[in-house]
XYZ file of C-alpha atoms in Angstrom:
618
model
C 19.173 34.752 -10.173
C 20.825 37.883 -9.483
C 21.020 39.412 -12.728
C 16.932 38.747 -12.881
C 16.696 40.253 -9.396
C 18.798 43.596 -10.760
C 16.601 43.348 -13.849
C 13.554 43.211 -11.666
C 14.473 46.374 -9.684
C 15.501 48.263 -12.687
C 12.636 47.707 -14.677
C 10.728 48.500 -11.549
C 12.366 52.109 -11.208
C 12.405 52.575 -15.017
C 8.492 52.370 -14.497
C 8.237 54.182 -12.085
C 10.147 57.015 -13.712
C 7.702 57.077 -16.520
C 4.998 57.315 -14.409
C 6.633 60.688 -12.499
C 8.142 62.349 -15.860
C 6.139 60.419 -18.534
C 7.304 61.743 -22.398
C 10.919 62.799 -20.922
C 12.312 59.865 -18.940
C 11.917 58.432 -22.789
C 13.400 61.158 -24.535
C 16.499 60.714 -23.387
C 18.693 58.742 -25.014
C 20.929 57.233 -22.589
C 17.821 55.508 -20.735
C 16.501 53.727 -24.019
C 19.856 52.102 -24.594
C 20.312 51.248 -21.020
C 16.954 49.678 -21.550
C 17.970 47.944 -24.840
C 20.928 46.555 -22.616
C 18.499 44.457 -20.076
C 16.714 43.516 -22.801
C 19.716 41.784 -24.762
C 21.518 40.538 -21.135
C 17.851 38.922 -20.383
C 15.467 38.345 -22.924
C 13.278 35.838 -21.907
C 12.642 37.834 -17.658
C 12.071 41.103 -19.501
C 9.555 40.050 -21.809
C 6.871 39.788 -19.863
C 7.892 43.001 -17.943
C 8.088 44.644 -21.074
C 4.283 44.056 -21.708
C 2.979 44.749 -18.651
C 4.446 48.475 -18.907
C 3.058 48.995 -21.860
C -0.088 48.070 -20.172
C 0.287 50.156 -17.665
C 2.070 53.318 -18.282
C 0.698 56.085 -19.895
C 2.873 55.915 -22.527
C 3.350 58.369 -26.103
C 3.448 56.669 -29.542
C 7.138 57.376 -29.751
C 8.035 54.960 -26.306
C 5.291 52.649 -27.366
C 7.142 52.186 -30.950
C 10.235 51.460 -28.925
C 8.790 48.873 -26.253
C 6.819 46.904 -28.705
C 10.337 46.913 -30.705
C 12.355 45.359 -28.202
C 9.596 42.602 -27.580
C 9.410 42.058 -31.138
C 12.982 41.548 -30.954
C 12.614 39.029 -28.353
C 10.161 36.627 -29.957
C 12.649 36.696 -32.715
C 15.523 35.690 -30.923
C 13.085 32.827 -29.150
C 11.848 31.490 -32.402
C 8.121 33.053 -32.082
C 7.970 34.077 -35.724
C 4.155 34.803 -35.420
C 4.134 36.597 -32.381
C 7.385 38.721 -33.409
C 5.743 39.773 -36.307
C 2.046 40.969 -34.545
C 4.583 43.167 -32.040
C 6.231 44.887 -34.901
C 2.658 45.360 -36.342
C 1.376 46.702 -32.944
C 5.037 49.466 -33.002
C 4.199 50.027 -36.720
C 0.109 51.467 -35.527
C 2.163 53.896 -33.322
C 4.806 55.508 -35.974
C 2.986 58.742 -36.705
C 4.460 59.370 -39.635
C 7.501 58.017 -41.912
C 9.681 61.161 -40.964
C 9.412 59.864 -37.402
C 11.785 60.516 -34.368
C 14.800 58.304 -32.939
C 12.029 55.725 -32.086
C 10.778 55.291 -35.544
C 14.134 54.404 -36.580
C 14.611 52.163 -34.389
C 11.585 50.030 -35.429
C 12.367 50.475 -38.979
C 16.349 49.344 -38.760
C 15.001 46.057 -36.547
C 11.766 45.317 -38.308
C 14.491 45.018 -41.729
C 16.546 42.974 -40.429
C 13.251 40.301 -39.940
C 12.400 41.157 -43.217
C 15.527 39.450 -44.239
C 14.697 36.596 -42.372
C 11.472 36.344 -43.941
C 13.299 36.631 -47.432
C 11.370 39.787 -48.276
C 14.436 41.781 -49.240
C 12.597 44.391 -51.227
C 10.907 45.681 -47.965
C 13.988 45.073 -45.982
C 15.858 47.543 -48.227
C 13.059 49.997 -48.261
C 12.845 49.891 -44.609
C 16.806 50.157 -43.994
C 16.730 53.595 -46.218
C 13.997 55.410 -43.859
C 15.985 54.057 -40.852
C 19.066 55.594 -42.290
C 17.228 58.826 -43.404
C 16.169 59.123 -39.855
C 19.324 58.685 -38.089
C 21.310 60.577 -40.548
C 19.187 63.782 -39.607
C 19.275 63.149 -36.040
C 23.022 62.813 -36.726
C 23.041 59.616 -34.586
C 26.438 58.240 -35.894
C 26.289 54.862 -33.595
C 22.859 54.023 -34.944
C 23.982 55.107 -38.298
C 26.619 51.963 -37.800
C 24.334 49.729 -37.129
C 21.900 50.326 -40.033
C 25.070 50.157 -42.244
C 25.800 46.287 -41.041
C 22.016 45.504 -41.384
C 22.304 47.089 -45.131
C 25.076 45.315 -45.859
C 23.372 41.797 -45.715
C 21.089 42.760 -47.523
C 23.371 43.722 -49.942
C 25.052 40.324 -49.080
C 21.531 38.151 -49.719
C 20.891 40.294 -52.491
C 24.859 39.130 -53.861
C 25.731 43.122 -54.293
C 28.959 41.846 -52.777
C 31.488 44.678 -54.341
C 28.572 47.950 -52.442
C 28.214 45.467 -49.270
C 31.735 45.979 -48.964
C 31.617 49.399 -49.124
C 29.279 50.140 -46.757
C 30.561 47.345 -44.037
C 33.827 48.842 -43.985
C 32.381 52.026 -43.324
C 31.224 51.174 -40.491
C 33.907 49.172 -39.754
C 35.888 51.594 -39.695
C 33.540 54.112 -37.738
C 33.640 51.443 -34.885
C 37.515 51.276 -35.043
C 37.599 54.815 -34.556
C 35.172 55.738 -32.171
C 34.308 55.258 -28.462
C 31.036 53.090 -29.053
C 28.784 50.406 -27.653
C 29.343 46.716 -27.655
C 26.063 46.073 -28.672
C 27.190 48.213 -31.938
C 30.531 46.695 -32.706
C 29.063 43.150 -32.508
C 26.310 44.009 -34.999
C 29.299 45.115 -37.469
C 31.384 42.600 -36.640
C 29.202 39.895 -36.954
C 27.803 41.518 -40.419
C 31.559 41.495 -41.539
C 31.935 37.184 -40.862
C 28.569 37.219 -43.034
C 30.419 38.432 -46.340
C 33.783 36.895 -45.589
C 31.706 33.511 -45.283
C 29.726 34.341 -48.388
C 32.865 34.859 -50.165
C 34.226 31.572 -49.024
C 37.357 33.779 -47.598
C 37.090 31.632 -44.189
C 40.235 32.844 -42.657
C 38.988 36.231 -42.106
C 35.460 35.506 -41.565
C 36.777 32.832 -38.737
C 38.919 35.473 -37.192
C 35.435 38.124 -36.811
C 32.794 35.503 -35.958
C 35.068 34.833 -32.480
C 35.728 38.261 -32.533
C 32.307 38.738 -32.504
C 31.518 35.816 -30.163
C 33.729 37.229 -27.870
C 31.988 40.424 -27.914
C 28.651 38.662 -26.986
C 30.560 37.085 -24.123
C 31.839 40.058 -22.204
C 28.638 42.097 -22.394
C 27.036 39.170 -21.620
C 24.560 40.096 -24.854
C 22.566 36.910 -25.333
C 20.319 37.898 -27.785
C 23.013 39.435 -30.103
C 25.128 36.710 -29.086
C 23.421 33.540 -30.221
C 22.832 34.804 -33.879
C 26.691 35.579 -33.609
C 27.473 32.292 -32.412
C 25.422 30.680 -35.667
C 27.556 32.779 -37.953
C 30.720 30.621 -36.172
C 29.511 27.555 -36.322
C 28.622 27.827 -39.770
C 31.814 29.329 -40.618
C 33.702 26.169 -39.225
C 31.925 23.732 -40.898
C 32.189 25.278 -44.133
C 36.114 25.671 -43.251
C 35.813 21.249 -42.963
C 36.567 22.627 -39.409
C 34.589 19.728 -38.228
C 35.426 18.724 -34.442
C 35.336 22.619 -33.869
C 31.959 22.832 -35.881
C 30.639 19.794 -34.058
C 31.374 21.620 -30.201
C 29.554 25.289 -31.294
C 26.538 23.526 -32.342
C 26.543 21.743 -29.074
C 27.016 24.508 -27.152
C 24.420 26.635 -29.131
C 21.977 23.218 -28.440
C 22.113 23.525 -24.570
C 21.381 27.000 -24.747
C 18.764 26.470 -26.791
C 17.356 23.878 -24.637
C 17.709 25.966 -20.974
C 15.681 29.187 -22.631
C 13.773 27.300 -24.649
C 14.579 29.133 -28.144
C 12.666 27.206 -30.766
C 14.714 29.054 -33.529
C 18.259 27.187 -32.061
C 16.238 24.270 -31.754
C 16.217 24.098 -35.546
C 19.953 26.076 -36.042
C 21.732 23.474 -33.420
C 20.397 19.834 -34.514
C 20.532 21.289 -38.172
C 24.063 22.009 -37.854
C 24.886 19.203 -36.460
C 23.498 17.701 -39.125
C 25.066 18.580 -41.556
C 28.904 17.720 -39.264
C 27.286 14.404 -39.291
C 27.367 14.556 -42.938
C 30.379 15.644 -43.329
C 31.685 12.807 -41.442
C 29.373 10.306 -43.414
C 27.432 9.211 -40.372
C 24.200 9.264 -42.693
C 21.633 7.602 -39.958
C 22.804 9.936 -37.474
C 22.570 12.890 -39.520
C 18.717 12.094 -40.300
C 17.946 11.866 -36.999
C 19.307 15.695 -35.969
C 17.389 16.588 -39.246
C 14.738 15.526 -38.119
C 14.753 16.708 -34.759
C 14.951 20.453 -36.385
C 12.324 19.887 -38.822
C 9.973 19.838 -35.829
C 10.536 23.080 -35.104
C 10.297 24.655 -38.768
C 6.911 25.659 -38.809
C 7.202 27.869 -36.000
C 10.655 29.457 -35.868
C 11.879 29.411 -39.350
C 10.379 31.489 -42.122
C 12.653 32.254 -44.727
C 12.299 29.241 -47.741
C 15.683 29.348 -48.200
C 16.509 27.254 -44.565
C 14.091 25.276 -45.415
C 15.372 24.233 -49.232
C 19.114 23.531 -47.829
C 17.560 21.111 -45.163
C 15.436 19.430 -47.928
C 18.908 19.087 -49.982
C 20.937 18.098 -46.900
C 18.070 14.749 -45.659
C 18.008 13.969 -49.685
C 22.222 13.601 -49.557
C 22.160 11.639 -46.788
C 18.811 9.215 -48.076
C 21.054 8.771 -51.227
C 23.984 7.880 -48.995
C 21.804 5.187 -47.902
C 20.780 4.063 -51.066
C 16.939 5.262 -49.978
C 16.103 6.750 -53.563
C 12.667 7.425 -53.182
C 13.121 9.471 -50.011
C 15.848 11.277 -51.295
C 13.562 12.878 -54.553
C 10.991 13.372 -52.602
C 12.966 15.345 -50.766
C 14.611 16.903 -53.581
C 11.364 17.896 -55.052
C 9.776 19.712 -51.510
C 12.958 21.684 -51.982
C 11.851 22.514 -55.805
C 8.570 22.977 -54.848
C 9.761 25.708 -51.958
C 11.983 27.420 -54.924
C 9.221 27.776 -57.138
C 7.654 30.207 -54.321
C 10.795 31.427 -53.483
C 11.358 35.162 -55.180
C 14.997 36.494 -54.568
C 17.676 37.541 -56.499
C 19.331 33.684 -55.031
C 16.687 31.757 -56.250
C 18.406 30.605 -59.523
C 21.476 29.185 -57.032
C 19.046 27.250 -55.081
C 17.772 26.045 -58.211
C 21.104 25.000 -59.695
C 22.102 23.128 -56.605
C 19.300 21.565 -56.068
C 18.737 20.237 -59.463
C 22.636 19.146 -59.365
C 21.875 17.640 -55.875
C 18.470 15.736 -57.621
C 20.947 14.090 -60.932
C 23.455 13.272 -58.336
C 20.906 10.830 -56.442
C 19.065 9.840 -59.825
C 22.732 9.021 -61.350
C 23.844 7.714 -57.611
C 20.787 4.853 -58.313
C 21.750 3.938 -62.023
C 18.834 5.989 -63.439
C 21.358 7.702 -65.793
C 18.735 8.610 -68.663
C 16.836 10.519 -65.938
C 19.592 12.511 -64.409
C 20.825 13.341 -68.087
C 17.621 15.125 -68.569
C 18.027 17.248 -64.543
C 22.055 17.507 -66.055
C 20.673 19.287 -68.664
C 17.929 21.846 -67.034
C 21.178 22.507 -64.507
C 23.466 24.010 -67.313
C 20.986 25.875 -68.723
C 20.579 27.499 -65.867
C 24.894 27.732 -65.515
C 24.785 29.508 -69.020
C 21.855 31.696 -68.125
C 23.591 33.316 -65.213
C 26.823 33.437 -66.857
C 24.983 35.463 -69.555
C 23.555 37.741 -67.037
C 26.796 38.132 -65.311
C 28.174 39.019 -68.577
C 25.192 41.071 -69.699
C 25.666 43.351 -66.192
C 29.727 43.514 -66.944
C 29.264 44.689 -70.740
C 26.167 47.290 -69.259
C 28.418 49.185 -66.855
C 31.635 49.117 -69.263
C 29.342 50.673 -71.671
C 27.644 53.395 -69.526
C 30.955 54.079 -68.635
C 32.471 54.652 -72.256
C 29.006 56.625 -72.604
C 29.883 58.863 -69.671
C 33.695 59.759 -70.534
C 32.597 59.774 -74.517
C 30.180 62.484 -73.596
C 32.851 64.458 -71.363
C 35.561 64.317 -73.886
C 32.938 65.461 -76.619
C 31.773 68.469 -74.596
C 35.564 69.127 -73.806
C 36.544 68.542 -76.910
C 33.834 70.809 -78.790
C 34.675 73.843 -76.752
C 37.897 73.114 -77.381
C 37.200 73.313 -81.016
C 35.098 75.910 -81.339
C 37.823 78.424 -79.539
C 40.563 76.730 -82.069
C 38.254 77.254 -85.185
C 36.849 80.485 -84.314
C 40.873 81.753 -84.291
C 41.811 79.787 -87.376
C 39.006 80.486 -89.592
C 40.172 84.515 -88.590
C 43.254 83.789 -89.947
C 42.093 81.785 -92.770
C 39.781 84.521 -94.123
C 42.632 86.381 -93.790
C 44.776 84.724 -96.250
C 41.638 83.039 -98.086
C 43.207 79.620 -97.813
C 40.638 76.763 -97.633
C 43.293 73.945 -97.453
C 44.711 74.502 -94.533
C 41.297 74.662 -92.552
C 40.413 71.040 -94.044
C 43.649 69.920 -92.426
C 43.200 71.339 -89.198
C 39.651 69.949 -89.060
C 41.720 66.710 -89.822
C 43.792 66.859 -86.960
C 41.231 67.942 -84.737
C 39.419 64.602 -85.537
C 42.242 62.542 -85.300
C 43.745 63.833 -82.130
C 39.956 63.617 -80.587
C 39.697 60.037 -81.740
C 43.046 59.076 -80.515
C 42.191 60.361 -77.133
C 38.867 58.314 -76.928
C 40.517 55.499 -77.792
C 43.112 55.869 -74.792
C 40.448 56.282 -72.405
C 38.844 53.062 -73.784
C 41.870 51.060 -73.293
C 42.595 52.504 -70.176
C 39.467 51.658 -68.687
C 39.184 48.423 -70.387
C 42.781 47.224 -68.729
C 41.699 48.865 -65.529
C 38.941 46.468 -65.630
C 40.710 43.554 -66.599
C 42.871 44.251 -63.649
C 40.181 44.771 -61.070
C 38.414 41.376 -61.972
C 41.413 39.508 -61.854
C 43.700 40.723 -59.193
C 43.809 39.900 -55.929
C 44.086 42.828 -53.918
C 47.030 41.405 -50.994
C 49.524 39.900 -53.464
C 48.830 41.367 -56.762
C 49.039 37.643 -58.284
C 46.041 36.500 -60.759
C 42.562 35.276 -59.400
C 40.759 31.994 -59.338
C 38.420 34.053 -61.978
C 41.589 34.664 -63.886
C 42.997 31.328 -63.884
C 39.493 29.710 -64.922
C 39.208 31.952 -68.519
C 43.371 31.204 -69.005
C 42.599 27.786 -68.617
C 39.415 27.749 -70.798
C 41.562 29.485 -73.808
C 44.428 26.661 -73.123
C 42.266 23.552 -73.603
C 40.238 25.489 -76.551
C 43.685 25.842 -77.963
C 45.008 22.352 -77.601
C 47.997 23.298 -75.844
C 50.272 21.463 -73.420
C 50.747 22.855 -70.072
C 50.778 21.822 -66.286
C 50.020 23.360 -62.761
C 51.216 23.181 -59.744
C 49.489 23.751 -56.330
C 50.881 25.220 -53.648
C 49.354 26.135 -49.876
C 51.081 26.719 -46.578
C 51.512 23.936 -43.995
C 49.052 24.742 -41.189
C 48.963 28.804 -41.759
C 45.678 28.977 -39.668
C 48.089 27.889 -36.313
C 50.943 30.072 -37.578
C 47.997 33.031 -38.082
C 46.986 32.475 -34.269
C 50.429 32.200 -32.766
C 51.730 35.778 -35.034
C 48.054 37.788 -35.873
C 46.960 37.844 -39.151
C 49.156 41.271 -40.071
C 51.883 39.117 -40.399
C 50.353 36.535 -41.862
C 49.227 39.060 -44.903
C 52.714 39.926 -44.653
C 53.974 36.440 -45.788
C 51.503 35.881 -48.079
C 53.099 39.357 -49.976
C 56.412 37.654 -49.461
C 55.642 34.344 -50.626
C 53.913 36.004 -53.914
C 57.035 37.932 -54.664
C 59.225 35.039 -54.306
C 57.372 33.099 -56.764
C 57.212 36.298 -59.142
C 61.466 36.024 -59.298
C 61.775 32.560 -59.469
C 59.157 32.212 -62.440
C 58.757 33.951 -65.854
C 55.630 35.871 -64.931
C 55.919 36.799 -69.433
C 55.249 32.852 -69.268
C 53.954 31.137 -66.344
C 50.825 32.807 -64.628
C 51.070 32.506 -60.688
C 47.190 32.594 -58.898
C 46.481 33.354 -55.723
C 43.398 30.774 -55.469
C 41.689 31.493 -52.122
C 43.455 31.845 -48.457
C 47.168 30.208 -48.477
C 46.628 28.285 -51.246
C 47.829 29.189 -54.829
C 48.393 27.716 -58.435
C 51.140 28.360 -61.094
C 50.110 27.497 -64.161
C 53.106 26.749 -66.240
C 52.764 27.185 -70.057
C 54.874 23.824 -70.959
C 53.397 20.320 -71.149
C 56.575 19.126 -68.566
C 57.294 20.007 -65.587
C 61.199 20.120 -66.059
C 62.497 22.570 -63.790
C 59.788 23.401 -61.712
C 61.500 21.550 -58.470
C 64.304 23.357 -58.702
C 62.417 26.839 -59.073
C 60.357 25.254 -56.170
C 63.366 25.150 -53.985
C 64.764 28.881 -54.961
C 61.188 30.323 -53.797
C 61.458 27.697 -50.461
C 65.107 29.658 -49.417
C 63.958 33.261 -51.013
C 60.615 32.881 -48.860
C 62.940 31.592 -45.676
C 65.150 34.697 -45.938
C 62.478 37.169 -46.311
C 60.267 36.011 -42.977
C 63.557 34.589 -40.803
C 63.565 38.603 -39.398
C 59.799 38.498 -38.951
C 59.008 34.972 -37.144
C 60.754 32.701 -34.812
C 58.914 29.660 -36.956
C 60.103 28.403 -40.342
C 57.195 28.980 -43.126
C 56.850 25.738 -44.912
C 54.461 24.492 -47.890
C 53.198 21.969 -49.909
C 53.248 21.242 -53.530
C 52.056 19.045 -56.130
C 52.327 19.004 -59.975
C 48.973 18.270 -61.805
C 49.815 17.529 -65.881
C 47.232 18.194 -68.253
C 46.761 15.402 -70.520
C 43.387 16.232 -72.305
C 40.800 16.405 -69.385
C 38.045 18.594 -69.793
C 37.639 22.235 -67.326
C 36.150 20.403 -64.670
C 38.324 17.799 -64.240
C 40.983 20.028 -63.758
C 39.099 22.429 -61.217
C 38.375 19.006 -59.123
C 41.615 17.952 -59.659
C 43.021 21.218 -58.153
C 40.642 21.341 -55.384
C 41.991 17.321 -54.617
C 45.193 18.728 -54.502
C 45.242 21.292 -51.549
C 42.128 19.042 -49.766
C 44.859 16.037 -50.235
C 47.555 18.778 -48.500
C 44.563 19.366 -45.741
C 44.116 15.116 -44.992
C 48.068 14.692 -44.673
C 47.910 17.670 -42.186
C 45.026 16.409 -39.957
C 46.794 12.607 -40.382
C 50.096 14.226 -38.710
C 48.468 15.473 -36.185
C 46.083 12.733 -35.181
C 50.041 10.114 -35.357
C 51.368 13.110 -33.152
């Protein structure tokens, strides 16, 4: 009651310094962000308060772009998809032109950032480069940062992952460096926990969203806050954090329910959901899909919310053994993709259609789901060809690009050498030796080429299949190795290895030094296995696979053990706690690619159950 009081009073003198200064009070900077503030601590009082000075005051176009912005924000946040968009229509009749001021902007980085929501990712990219244009030559660096984290999910939707990177960590690191607001560091942050999540590198992503969420908290930012707070939740549950998963959505339910914010009407119950799921309580899971579906129409937008809770009511239906339900919910979800156009589409596609020959096999209909099996890897092999297709395109404009710098270098370099030697030639009127030094010249200009081909064709090799913190192989890496194995027909075995509960040893010691023993651990395993023989993988987080080219696993105990006291003697100096991990030995005896993958993924989930099972005895 107090806060709406304060907000009263200062929307009440904010008025009334419009109407004694008009255009100025606006121009200033400091007062729109102070403004923006009131707005994010108190969405739903200042709405209304919002309107009625833009009824009121005689306003410019610039302050009218910038009030009818921050209400269009705020029927976002609520859910009110229909009204959000007629306020950003109303700011959009006021932009004078597209080489607008600070306002303009403004409008333009927020009215992107629904465009994503919509799915409309074309627009939202169009709209971020004006906004950035704008900023950039009002040298607004804060702003800048904030149009950086909206362009990077973009980039993130649009699964540009290596230039999302790029541009989040610019801003990351602006924010790191610089005295700026929270409003600002949670929009970077929480863009960050978006590609972490996307990446399935949930460690890191967990560590931002409550970084993030914490942010929200102590500016008391609601409006930020609750989209931040969906980023966490999500990021749990996909982590099989469940109990932790289970008490976000709850708390993001309650707040729904005391502001009344259809949108977290559908996020909450949906989430929950989906917990439910993952804890096989099918019934129960229906009915908090269901309770979010009644809010869809309104609040949700984008199709592709709207395909994974199709998907996630046709798992649980086949749970049940409800076949019927289940397609037809399968095929709403198709029928959304088909009117779906984004560069995710064909995912949605393939999991769906996986999803729809999982519930047709699941009831005995096996001829059917052989047919959906089929339509699902052609769609696999198409978008491994157009990965591949993009990969051979920028190898070759690169060869293009250095074979036309070395030619240019190399002509000039020719011409000066021939112009001396021909002097010298027609001088002693010997043709011979000119054929042989146009001989060389070829040679040495080929051999040169051919270096910088190999060169950048290992420093590609390298950058797809390195991971960046331990230098060990990739799960891309250890995929194609295994692929060329099996084609092969030879023996081998793997062993899986992951770090008993790293996430607790992360919180007690930060996760600098938990980077730190993830570089010692990798070395450790480098001396205590032939890295000429056996490939060591670093296959997402703390876990990691050695691949051992030998059909027995003679020996591998024993190395085992050396890496267990190298590791211990390396991280005794660093940490009070003894680092300790688990291991099992999977033998290949024929099984196809897939098998294996699920086999490995058994492995460190099996690790994961006897870690949860100590705990619960304990």
């Amino acid at each position: 009651m107090q806060r709406q009081i304060f907000l009263c009073l200062a929307l009440f003198l904010f008025s009334v310094a419009l109407d004694c200064s008009a255009a100025p009070g606006m121009d200033e900077l400091p007062k729109r962000l102070t403004l923006e503030h009131q707005v994010l601590t108190s969405p739903i009082v200042s709405e209304s308060m919002l309107l009625n000075q833009i009824e009121n005051a005689k306003l410019t176009d610039s302050e009218k772009v910038y009030l009818y912005t921050l209400v269009a924000r705020i029927s976002f946040f609520k859910g009110e998809i229909g009204q959000a968009k007629l306020y950003f229509d109303k700011a959009k009749e006021h932009v004078v032109d597209s080489s607008g001021g600070w306002s303009t902007g403004y409008f333009y980085t927020y009215r992107a950032y629904f465009d994503i929501e919509q799915g409309n990712l074309d627009n939202a990219k169009s709209l971020i480069s004006a906004a950035k244009s704008i900023f950039e030559s009002l040298d607004d660096a804060e702003q800048l940062a904030r149009v950086a984290a909206i362009e990077g999910i973009i980039l993130i939707w649009r699964e540009e992952y290596s230039e999302s990177i790029k541009v989040l960590e610019d801003a990351h690191s602006y924010i790191l460096r610089n005295n700026v607001s929270a409003t600002t560091k949670l929009t970077v942050v929480d863009a960050l926990t978006a590609y972490y999540s996307s990446l399935k590198y949930y460690e890191k992503g967990i560590e931002l969203a409550y970084q993030a969420d914490s942010l929200a908290k102590l500016s008391n930012n609601i409006l930020d806050g609750l989209p931040a707070k969906y980023n966490l939740c999500m990021i749990l549950l996909r982590k099989e954090l469940l109990h932790e998963a289970q008490e976000c959505y709850s708390e993001m339910k309650d707040v729904s329910v005391q502001f009344d914010l259809p949108r977290y009407k559908f996020w909450a119950p949906s989430g929950l959901g989906k917990v439910a799921l993952a804890n096989k309580e099918y019934k129960k899971a229906l009915n908090y899909f269901e309770e979010a579906q009644l809010y869809e129409n309104t609040a949700i937008v984008n199709p592709a919310h709207l395909i994974v809770l199709r998907n996630n009511q046709a798992k649980a239906y086949s749970a049940l053994q409800q076949t019927n339900r289940a397609l037809d919910r399968v095929d709403d979800a198709l029928k959304l993709i088909e009117s779906y156009h984004s560069p995710l589409n064909n995912r949605y596609l393939r999991q769906t259609l996986r999803l729809k020959a999982n519930v047709l096999e699941n009831a005995k209909f096996f001829e059917r789901a052989a047919k959906v099996y089929a339509q699902y890897i052609d769609l696999l092999e198409e978008t491994e060809m157009e990965t591949k297709a993009i990969l051979e395109q920028e190898a070759k404009s690169f060869y293009e690009a250095e074979q036309h710098k070395l030619q240019l270098a190399l002509a000039d370099q020719k011409l000066a050498t021939q112009e001396v030697e021909l002097k010298k030639l027609q001088q002693e009127k010997s043709l011979t030796l000119a054929y042989i030094l146009v001989f060389i010249v070829t040679v040495f200009s080929a051999l040169i080429f051919w270096y910088f081909q190999r060169q950048f064709r290992l420093s590609k090799v390298q950058y797809f299949s390195k991971d960046p913190l331990t230098g060990l192989f990739n799960r891309l890496y250890l995929h194609n190795r295994l692929e060329k194995l099996i084609a092969d027909h030879k023996g081998f075995c793997l062993v899986t290895l992951d770090l008993y509960e790293f996430k607790k040893f992360n919180d007690k010691y930060g996760y600098l030094v938990g980077d730190e023993v993830l570089r010692q651990l990798a070395a450790a395993m480098k001396e205590s296995f032939r890295e000429s023989q056996d490939i060591i993988v670093r296959s997402g987080g703390e876990e990691f696979v050695i691949l051992c080219v030998s059909p027995s696993a003679e020996g591998v105990e024993a190395r085992l053990d050396t890496v267990k006291q190298k590791l211990l003697l390396k991280t005794k100096q660093m940490v009070d706690d003894e680092v300790k991990f688990n291991t099992k030995v999977i033998r290949y005896t024929h099984q196809g690619l897939t098998t294996l993958l699920v086999q490995i993924d058994n492995a460190f989930r099996g690790h994961s159950n006897r870690k949860q099972k100590s705990q619960n005895v304990a």
